[in-house]
mmCIF file of C-alpha atoms in Angstrom:
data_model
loop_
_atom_site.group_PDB
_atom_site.id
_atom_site.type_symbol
_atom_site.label_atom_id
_atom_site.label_comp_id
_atom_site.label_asym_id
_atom_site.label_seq_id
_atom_site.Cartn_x
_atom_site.Cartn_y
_atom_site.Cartn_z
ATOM 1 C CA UNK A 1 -1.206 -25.045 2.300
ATOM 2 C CA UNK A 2 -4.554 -24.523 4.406
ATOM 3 C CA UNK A 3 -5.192 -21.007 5.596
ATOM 4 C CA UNK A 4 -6.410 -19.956 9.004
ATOM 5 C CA UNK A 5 -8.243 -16.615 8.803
ATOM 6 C CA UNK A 6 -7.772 -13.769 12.306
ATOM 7 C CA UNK A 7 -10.203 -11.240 13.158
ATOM 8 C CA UNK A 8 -10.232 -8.637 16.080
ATOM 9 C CA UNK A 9 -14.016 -7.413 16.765
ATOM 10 C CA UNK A 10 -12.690 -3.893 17.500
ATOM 11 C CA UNK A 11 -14.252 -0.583 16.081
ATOM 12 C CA UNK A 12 -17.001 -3.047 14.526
ATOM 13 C CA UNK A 13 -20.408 -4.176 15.739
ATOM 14 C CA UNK A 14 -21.827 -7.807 16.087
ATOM 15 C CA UNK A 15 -24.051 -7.235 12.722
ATOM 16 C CA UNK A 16 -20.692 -6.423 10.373
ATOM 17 C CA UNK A 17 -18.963 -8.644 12.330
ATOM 18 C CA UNK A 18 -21.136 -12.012 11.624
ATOM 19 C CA UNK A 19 -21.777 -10.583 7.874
ATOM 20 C CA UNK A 20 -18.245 -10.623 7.424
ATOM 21 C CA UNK A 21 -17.343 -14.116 8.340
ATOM 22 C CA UNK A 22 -20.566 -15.153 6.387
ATOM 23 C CA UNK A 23 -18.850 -13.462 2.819
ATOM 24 C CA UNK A 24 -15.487 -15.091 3.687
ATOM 25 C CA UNK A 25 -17.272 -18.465 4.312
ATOM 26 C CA UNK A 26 -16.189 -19.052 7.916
ATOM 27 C CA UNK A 27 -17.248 -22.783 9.633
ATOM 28 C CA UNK A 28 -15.962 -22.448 12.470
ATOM 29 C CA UNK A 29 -14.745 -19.385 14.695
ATOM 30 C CA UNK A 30 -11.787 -19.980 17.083
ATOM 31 C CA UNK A 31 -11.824 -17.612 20.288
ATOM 32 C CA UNK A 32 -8.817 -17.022 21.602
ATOM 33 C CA UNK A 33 -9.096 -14.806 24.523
ATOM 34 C CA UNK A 34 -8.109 -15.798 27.662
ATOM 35 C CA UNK A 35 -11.944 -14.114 29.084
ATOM 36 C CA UNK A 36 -14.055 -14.367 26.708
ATOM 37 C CA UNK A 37 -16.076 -11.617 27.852
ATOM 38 C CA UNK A 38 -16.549 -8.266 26.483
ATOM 39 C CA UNK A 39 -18.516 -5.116 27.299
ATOM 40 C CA UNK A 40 -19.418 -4.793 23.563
ATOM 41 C CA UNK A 41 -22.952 -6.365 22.692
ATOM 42 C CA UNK A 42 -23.107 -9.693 21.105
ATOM 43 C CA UNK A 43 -19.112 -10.511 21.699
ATOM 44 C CA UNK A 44 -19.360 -12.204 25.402
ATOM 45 C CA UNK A 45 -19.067 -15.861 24.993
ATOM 46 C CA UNK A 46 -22.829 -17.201 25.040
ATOM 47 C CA UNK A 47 -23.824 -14.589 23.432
ATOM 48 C CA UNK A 48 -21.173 -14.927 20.364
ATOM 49 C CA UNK A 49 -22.224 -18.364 19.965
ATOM 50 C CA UNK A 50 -25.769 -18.087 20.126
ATOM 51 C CA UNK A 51 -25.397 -15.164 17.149
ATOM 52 C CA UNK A 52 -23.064 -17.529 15.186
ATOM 53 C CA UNK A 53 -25.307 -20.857 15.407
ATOM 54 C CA UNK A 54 -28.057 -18.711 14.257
ATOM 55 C CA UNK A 55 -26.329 -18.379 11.065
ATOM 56 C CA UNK A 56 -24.572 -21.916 10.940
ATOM 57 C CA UNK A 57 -20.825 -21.168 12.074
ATOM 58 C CA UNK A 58 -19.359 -23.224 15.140
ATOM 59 C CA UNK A 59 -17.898 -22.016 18.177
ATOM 60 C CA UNK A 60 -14.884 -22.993 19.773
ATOM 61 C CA UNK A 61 -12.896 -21.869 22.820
ATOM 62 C CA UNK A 62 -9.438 -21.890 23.118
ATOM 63 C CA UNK A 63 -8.935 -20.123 26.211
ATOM 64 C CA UNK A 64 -5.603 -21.913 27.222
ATOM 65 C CA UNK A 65 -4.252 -20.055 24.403
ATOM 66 C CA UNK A 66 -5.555 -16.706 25.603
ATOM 67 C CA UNK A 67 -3.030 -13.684 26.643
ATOM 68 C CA UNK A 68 -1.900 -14.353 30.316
ATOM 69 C CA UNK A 69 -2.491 -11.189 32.496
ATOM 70 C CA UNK A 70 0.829 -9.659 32.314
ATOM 71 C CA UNK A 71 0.889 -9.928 29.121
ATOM 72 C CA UNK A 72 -2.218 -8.188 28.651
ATOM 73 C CA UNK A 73 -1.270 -5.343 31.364
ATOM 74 C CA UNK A 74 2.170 -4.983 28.772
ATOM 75 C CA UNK A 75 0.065 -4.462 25.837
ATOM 76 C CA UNK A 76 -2.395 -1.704 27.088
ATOM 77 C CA UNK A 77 0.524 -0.557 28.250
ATOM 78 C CA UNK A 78 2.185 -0.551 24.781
ATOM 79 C CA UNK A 79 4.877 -2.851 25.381
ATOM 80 C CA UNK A 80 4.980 -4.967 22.709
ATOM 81 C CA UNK A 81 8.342 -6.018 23.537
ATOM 82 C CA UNK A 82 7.069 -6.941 26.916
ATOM 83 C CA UNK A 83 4.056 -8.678 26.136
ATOM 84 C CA UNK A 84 5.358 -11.048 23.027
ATOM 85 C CA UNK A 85 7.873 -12.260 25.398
ATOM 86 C CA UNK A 86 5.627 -12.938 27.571
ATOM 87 C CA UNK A 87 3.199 -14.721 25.123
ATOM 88 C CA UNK A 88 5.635 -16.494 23.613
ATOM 89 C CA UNK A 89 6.350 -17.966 27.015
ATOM 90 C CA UNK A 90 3.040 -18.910 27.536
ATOM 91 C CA UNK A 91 2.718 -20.545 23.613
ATOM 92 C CA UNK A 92 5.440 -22.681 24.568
ATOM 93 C CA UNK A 93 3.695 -24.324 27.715
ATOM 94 C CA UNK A 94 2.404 -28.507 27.011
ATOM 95 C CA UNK A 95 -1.227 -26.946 27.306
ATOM 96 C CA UNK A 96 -0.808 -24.494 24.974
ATOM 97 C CA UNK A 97 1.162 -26.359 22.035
ATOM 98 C CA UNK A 98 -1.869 -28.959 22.690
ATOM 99 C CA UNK A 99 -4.605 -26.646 21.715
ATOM 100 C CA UNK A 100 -2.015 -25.257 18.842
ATOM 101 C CA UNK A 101 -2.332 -28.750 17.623
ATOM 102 C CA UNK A 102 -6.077 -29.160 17.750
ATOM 103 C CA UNK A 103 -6.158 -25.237 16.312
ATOM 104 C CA UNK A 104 -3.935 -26.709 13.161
ATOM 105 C CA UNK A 105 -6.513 -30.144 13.123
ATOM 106 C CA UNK A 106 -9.757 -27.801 13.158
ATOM 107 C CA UNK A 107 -8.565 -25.000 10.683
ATOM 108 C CA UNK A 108 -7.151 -28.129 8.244
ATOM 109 C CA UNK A 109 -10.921 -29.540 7.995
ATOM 110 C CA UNK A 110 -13.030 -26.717 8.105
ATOM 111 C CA UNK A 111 -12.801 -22.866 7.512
ATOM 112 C CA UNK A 112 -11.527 -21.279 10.601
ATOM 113 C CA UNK A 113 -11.022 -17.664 11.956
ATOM 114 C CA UNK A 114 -9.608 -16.976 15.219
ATOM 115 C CA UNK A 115 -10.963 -14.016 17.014
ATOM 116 C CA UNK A 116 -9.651 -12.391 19.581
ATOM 117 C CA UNK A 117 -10.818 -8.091 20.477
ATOM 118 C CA UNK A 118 -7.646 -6.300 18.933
ATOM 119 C CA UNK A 119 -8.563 -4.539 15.103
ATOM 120 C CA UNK A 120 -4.775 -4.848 14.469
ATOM 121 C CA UNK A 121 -3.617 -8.017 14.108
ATOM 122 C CA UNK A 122 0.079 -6.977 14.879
ATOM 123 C CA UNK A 123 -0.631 -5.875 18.375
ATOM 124 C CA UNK A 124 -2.440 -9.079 19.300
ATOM 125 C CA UNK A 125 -1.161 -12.511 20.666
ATOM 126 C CA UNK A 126 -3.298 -14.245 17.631
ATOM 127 C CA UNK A 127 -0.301 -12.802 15.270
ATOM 128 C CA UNK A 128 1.515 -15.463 17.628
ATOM 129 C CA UNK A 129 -0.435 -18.194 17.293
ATOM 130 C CA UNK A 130 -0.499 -17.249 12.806
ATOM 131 C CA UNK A 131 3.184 -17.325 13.255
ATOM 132 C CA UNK A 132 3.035 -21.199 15.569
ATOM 133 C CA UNK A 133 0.622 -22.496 13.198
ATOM 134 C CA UNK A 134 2.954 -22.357 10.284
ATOM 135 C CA UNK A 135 4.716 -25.154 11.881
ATOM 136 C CA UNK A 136 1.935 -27.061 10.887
ATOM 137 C CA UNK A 137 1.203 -26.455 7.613
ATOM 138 C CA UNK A 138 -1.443 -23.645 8.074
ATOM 139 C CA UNK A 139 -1.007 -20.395 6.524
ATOM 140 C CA UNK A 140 -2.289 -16.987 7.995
ATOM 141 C CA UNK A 141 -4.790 -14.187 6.633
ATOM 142 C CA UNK A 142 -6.114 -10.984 8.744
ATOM 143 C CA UNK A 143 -9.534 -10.184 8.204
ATOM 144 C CA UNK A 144 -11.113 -6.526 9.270
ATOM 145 C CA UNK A 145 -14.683 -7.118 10.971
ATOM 146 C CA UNK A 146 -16.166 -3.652 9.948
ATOM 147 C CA UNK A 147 -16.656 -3.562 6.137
ATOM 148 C CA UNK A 148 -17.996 -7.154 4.735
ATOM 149 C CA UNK A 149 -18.921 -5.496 1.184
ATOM 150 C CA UNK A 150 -14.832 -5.124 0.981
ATOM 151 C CA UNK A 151 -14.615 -9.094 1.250
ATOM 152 C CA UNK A 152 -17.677 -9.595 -0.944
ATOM 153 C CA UNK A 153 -16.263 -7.078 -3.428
ATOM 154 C CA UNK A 154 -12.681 -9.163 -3.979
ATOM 155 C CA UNK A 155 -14.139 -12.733 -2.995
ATOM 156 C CA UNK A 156 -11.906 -13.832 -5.878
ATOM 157 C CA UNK A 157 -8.387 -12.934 -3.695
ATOM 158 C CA UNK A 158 -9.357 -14.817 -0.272
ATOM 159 C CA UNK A 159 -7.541 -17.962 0.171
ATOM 160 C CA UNK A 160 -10.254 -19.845 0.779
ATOM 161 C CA UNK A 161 -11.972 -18.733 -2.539
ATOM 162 C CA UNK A 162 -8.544 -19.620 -4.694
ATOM 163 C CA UNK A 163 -8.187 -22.918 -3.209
ATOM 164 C CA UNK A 164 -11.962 -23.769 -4.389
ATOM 165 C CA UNK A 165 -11.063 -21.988 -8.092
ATOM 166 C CA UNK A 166 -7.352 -24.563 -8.462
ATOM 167 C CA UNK A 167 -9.529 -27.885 -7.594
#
C-alpha cells in the first residue's frame, strides 16, 4: 500500500519546515487549504513554492479540497462535531472526489505530503482527506514540521524508507 504523508506548518518555521520534508524524502507537497495564504513567512502560496523548487520538491494546489468557511468558523470555534460534518459534506461534492482522485494518482507515483496550517492532524480536514484516500489504496502518516533531526534520527520507521528496504 502507498503512503501519503500530512503536515500542519504550525508552531514551526519555513527553515524546519522544508528540512523536514527534505529527511522524509518528499517530491511533491500537496496544499490543501482552501486560501493558501498565511501570515507566517515563507507559507503563502508563491512564496511556499518558490522555497520548495529551490530545494527540488513540487508544488501542487488542491484548493477545491480546502475547508469551506463554515467549516473553518466551527473549528476555531472548537466544534469538531460541527466542522467534520461539514467537511465531510464538502469531500463528497463531484469536484472534490475529482481532486481526491488525482491526490490518490500523484501520492501513488511520487512521495507526497499534504499540508495544510493545523500542528494536529486530528483537528484538521486533511485527517479527512487520510481517511478518503484509503479508498484508494493510499495509506496515511502525520508528520510534525518542527524537529527534522527526529525524522533523520528513525529514517528506518517512515513508510517511505521501509518500502525502499522490502524491494
Amino acid at each position: 500500500m502507498k503512503t501519503i504523508y500530512t503536515i500542519g506548518y504550525e508552531g514551526t518555521d519555513i527553515s524546519k519546515f522544508i528540512e523536514t520534508l527534505q529527511v522524509v524524502g518528499i517530491e511533491v507537497l500537496a496544499d490543501v487549504r482552501a486560501l493558501p495564504l498565511s501570515r507566517k513567512k515563507g507559507f503563502s502560496k508563491n512564496s511556499l513554492r518558490e522555497h520548495l523548487e529551490a530545494v527540488g520538491i513540487e508544488y501542487h494546489s488542491y484548493q477545491t479540497l480546502g475547508d469551506p468557511k463554515p467549516g473553518r468558523d466551527a473549528a476555531r470555534a472548537g466544534k469538531y462535531d460541527v466542522f467534520r460534518k461539514i467537511y465531510t459534506e464538502h469531500i463528497e461534492t463531484a469536484a472534490a472526489e475529482d481532486r481526491i482522485s488525482e491526490l490518490a494518482q500523484t501520492s501513488s507515483n511520487k512521495v507526497t505530503c499534504m499540508l495544510c496550517f493545523e500542528r494536529d492532524p486530528k483537528t484538521c480536514h486533511r485527517s479527512i482527506i487520510a481517511e478518503k484516500l484509503v479508498g484508494h489504496g493510499i495509506s496515511h502518516f502525520d508528520l510534525y514540521g518542527d524537529d527534522p533531526v527526529k525524522y533523520e534520527r528513525n529514517r528506518h520507521l517512515l513508510p517511505t524508507f521501509q518500502l525502499e528496504a522490502a524491494e
